[in-house]
CSV table of C-alpha atoms in Angstrom, one decimal:
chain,number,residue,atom,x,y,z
A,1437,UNK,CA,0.0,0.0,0.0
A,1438,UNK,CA,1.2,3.7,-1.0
A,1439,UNK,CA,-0.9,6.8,0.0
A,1440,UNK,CA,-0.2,10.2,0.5
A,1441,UNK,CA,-3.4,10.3,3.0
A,1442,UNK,CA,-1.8,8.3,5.3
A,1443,UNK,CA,0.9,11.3,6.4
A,1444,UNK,CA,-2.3,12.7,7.7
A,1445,UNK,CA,-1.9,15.7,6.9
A,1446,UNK,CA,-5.1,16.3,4.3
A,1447,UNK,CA,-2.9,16.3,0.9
A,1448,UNK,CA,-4.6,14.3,-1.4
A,1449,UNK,CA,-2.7,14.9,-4.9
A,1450,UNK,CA,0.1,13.6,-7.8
A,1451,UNK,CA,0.9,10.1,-7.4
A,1452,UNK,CA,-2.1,9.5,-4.8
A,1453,UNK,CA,-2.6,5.7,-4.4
A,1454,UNK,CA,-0.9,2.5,-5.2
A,1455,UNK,CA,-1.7,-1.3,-4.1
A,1456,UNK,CA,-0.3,-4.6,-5.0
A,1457,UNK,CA,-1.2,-8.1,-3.8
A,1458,UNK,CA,1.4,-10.8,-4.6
A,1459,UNK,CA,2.3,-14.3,-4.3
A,1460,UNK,CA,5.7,-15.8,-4.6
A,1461,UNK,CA,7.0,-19.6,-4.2
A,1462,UNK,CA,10.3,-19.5,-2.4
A,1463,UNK,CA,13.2,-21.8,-3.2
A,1464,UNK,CA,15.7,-21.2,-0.2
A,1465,UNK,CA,19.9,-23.1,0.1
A,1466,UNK,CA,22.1,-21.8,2.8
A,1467,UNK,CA,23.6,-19.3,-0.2
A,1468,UNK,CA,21.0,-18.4,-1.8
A,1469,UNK,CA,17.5,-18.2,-2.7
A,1470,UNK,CA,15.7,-18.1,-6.0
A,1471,UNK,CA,11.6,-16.6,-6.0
A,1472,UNK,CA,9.1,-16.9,-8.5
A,1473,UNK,CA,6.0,-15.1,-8.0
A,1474,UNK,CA,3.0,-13.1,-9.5
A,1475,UNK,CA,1.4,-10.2,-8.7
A,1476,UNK,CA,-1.7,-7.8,-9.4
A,1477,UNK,CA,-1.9,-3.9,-8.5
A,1478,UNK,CA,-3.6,-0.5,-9.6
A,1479,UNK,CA,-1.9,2.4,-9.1
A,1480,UNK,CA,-3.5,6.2,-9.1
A,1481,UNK,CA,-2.5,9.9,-10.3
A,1482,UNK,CA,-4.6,13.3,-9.8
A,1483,UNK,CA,-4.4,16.3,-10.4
A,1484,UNK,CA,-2.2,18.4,-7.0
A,1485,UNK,CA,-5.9,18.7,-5.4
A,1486,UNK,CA,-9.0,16.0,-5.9
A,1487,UNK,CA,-11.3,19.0,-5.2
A,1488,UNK,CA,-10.6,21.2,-7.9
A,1489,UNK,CA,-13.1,20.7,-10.8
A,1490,UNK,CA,-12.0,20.4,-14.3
A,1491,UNK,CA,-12.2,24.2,-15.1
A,1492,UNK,CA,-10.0,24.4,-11.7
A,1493,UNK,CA,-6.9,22.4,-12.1
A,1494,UNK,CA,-4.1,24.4,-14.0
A,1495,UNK,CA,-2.5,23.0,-17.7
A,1496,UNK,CA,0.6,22.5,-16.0
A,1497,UNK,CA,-1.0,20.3,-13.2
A,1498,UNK,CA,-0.8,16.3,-13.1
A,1499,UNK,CA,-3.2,14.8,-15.2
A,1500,UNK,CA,-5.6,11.9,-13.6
A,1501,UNK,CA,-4.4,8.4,-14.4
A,1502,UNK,CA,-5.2,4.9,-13.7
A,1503,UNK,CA,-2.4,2.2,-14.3
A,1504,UNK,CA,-4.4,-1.3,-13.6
A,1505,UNK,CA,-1.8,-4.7,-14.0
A,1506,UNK,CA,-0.8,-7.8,-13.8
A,1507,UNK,CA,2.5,-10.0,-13.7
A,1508,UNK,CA,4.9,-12.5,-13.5
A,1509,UNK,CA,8.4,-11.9,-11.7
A,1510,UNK,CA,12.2,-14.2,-11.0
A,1511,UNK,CA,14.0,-13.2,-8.3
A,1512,UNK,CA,18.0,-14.4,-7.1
A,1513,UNK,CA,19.4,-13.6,-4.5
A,1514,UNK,CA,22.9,-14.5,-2.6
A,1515,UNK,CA,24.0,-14.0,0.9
A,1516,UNK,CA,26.3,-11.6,-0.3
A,1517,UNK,CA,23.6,-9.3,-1.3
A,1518,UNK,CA,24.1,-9.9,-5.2
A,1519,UNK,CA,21.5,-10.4,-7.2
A,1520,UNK,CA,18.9,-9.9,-9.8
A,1521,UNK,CA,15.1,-9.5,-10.8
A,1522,UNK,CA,12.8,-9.5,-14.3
A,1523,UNK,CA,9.9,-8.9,-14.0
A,1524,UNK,CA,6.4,-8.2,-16.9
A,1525,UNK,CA,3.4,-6.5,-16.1
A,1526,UNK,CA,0.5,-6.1,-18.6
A,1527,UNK,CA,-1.9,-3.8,-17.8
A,1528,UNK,CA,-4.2,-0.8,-19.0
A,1529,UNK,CA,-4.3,2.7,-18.7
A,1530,UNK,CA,-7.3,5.2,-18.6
A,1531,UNK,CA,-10.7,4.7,-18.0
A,1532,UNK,CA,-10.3,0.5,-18.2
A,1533,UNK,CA,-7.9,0.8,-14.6
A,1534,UNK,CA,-11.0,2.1,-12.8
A,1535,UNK,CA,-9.4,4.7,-10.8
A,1536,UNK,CA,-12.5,6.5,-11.0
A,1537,UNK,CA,-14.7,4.1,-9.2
A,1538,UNK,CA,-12.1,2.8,-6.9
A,1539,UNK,CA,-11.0,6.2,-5.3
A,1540,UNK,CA,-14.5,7.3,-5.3
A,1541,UNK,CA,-15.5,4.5,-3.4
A,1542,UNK,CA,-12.9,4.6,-1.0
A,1543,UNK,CA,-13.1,8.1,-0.4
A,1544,UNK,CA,-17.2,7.6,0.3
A,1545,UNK,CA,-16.7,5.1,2.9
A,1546,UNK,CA,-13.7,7.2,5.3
A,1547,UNK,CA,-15.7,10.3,4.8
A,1548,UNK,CA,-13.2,12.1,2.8
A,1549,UNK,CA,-13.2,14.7,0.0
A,1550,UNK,CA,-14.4,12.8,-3.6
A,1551,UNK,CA,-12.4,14.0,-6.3
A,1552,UNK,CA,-14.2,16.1,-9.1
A,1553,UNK,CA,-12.3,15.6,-11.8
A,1554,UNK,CA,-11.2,12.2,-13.4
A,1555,UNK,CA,-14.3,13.0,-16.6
A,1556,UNK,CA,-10.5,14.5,-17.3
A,1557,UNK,CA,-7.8,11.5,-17.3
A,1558,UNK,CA,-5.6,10.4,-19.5
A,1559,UNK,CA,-6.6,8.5,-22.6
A,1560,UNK,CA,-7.3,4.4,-22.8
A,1561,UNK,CA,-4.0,2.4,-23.9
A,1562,UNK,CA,-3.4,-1.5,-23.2
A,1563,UNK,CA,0.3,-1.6,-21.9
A,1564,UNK,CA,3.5,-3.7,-21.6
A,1565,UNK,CA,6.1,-3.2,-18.9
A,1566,UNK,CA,9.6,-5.3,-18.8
A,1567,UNK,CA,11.6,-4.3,-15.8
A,1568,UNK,CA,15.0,-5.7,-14.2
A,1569,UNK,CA,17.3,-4.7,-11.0
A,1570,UNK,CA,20.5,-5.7,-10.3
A,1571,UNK,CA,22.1,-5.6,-6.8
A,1572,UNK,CA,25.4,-5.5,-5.9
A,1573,UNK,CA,27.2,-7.2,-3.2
A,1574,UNK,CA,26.9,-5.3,0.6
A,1575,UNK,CA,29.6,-3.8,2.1
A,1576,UNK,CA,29.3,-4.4,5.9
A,1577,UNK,CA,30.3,-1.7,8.5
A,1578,UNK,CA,30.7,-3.7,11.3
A,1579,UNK,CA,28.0,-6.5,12.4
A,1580,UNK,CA,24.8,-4.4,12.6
A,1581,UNK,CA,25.7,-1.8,9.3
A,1582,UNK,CA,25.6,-2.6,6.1
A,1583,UNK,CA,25.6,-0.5,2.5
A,1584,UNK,CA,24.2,-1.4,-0.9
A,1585,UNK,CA,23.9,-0.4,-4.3
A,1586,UNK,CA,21.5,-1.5,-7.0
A,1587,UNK,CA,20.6,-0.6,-10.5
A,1588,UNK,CA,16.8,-0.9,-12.0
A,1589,UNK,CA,15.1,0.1,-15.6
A,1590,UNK,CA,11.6,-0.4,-17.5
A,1591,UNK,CA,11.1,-0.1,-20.9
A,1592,UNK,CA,7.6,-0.1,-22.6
A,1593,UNK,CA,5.0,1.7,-23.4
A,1594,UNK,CA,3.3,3.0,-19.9
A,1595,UNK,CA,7.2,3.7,-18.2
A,1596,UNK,CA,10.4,3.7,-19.5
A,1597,UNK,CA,13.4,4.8,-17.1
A,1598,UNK,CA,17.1,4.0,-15.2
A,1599,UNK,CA,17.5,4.3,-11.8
A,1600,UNK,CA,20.7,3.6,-9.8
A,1601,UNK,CA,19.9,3.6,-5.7
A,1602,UNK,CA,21.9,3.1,-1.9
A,1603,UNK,CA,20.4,1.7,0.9
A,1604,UNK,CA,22.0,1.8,4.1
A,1605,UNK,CA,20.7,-0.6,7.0
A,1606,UNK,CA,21.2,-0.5,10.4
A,1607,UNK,CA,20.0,-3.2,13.0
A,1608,UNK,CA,19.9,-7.0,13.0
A,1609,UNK,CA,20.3,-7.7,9.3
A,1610,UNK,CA,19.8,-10.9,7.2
A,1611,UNK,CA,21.6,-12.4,4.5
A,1612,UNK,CA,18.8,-13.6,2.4
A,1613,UNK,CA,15.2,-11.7,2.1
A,1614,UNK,CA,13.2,-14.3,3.6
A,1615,UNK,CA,15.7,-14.5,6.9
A,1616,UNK,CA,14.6,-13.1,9.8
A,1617,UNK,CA,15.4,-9.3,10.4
A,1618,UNK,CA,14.8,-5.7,12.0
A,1619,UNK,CA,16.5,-2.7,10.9
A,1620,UNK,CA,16.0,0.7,9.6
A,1621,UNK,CA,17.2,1.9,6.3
A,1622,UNK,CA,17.7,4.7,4.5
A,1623,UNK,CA,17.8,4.9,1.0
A,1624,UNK,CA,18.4,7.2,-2.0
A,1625,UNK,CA,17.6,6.7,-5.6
A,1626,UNK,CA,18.2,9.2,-8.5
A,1627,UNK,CA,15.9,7.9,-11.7
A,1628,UNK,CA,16.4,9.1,-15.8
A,1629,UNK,CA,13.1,9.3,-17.1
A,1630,UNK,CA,12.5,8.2,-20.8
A,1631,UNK,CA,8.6,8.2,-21.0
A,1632,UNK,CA,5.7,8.2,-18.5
A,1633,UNK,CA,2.2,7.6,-19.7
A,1634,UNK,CA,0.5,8.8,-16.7
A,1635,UNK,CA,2.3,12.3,-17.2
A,1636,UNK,CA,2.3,12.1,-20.9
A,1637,UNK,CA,-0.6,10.2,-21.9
A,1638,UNK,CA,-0.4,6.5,-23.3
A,1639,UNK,CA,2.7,5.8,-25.9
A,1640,UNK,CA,1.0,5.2,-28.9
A,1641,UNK,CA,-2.5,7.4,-28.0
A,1642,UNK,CA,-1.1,10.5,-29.3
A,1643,UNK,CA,-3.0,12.5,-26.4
A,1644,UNK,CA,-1.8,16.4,-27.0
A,1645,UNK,CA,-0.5,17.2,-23.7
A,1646,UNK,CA,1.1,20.7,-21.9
A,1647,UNK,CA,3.1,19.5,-19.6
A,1648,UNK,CA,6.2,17.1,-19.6
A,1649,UNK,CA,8.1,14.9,-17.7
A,1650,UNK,CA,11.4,15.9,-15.7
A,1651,UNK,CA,13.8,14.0,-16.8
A,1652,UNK,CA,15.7,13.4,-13.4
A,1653,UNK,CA,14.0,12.7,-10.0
A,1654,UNK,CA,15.8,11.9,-7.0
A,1655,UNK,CA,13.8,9.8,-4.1
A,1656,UNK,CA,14.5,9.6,-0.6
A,1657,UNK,CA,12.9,6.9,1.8
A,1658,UNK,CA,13.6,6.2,5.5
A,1659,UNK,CA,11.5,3.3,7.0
A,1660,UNK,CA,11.8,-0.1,9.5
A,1661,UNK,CA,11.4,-3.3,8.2
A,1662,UNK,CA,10.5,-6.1,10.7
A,1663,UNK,CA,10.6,-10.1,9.4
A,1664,UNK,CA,10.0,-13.0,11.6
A,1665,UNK,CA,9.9,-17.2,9.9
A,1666,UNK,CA,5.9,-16.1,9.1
A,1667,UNK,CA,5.4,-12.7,9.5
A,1668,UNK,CA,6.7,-9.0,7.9
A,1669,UNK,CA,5.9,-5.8,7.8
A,1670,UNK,CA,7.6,-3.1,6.1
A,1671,UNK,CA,6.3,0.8,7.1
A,1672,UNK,CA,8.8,4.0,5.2
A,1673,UNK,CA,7.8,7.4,4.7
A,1674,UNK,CA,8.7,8.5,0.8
A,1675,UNK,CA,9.5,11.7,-0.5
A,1676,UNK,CA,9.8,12.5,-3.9
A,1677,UNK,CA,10.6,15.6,-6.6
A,1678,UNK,CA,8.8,16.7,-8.7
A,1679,UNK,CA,7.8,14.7,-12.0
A,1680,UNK,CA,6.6,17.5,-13.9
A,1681,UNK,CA,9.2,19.9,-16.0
A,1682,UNK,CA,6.7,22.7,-15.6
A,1683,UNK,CA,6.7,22.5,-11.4
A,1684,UNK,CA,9.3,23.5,-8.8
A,1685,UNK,CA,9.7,20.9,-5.8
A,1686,UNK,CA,7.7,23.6,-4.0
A,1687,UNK,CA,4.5,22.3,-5.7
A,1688,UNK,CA,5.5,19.4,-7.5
A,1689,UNK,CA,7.0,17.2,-5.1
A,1690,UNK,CA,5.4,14.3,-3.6
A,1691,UNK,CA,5.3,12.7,0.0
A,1692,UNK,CA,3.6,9.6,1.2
A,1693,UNK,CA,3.8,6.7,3.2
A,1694,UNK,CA,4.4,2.8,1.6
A,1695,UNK,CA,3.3,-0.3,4.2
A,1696,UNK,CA,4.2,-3.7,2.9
A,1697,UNK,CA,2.6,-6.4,4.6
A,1698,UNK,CA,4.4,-10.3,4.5
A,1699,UNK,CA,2.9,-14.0,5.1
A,1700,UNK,CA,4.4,-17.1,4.7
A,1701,UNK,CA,2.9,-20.4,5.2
């Protein structure tokens, strides 16, 4: 689960929503372990403020978008840290995501604000995403400290980008993902964006739009992450510049919180 509402803090705007559900079948040695797994998720975009009506919201603001998906995902990993992930999501964008009916909804039943204005989102486009990451062997500071790098990229028609990120943890740390841990972390991740649909309408929809997409965000996210044999839960707070060329991090940039919820049987 992302949401900005969760900060509390009544900002309701940009990159607004995201959920995933996912299963994975775990194949665990004492070096390493190798995941394959599914998953399913819609993510949501609006405009910087759900109440302004469509004559409201500026040219230059973030259109309303619905990215609705599903995939299929390998994951390797060492206890050195190293290791990689592929992963392809098909999906649609625009009306057939049903953002529309599932923010309204939500919104309806927690008593907040509705938003006024997704009559305005971005144009219907069926979508293919191939993504990868690569991590890179941890450098330990000691028993309880550890630092590492990783590189990720899509390509397709709904996102296209490079990212290269650090993570620093600090606490009882494990070797392999599915070992049990606490620690906080830190990370920082500075993305090239190529194309993205939900800022520049759909690839191939050739929807005329005002505003474009920064071509370099940075992301910061500090958070805990707790794992036991059954039981995880991840909780970070996110913040993120702005997307848009057109908007200064004053008003562009987004915050919210991401909780991550773990089960194994």
């Amino acid at each position: 689960i992302d949401n900005d509402s969760l900060l509390l803090n009544k900002d309701d705007g940009f990159y607004t929503s995201g959920i995933q559900i996912s299963s994975r079948k775990v194949m665990t040695s004492a070096q390493q372990s190798v995941i394959y797994g599914w998953q399913l998720g819609q993510d949501l975009y609006t405009a910087s403020d759900i109440k302004l009506r469509p004559e409201q919201i500026s040219s230059i603001d973030h259109p309303y978008a619905g990215w609705l998906y599903g995939g299929a995902y390998r994951e390797v990993s060492d206890v050195t840290g190293a290791g990689s992930r592929i992963a392809l999501d098909l999906g649609c964008l625009g009306p057939c995501a049903g953002g529309a009916r599932t923010q309204t909804q939500l919104h309806r039943s927690i008593n907040q604000p509705l938003p006024q204005a997704w009559s305005t989102q971005v144009h219907q486009e069926w979508g293919a995403v191939l993504s990868g990451d690569w991590s890179f062997s941890r450098r330990g500071f000691g028993p309880n400290i550890d630092l590492q790098p990783r590189l990720k990229a899509r390509f397709g028609n709904i996102f296209t980008d490079a990212s290269a990120d650090l993570t620093l943890r600090f606490g009882q740390l494990n070797s392999l993902p599915e070992q049990a841990a606490h620690f906080a972390f830190l990370r920082g991740e500075l993305k090239v964006v190529g194309y993205d649909a939900t800022l520049q309408g759909g690839y191939f929809t050739n929807q005329a739009m005002l505003i474009h997409a920064q071509r370099s965000v940075g992301e910061l996210e500090l958070g805990y992450q707790w794992r036991s044999i059954n039981y995880g839960l991840n909780a970070s707070v996110i913040r993120r510049s702005t997307g848009i060329k057109e908007l200064s991090n004053t008003l562009g940039a987004e915050n919210f919180v991401k909780l991550q919820f773990n089960y194994a049987m």
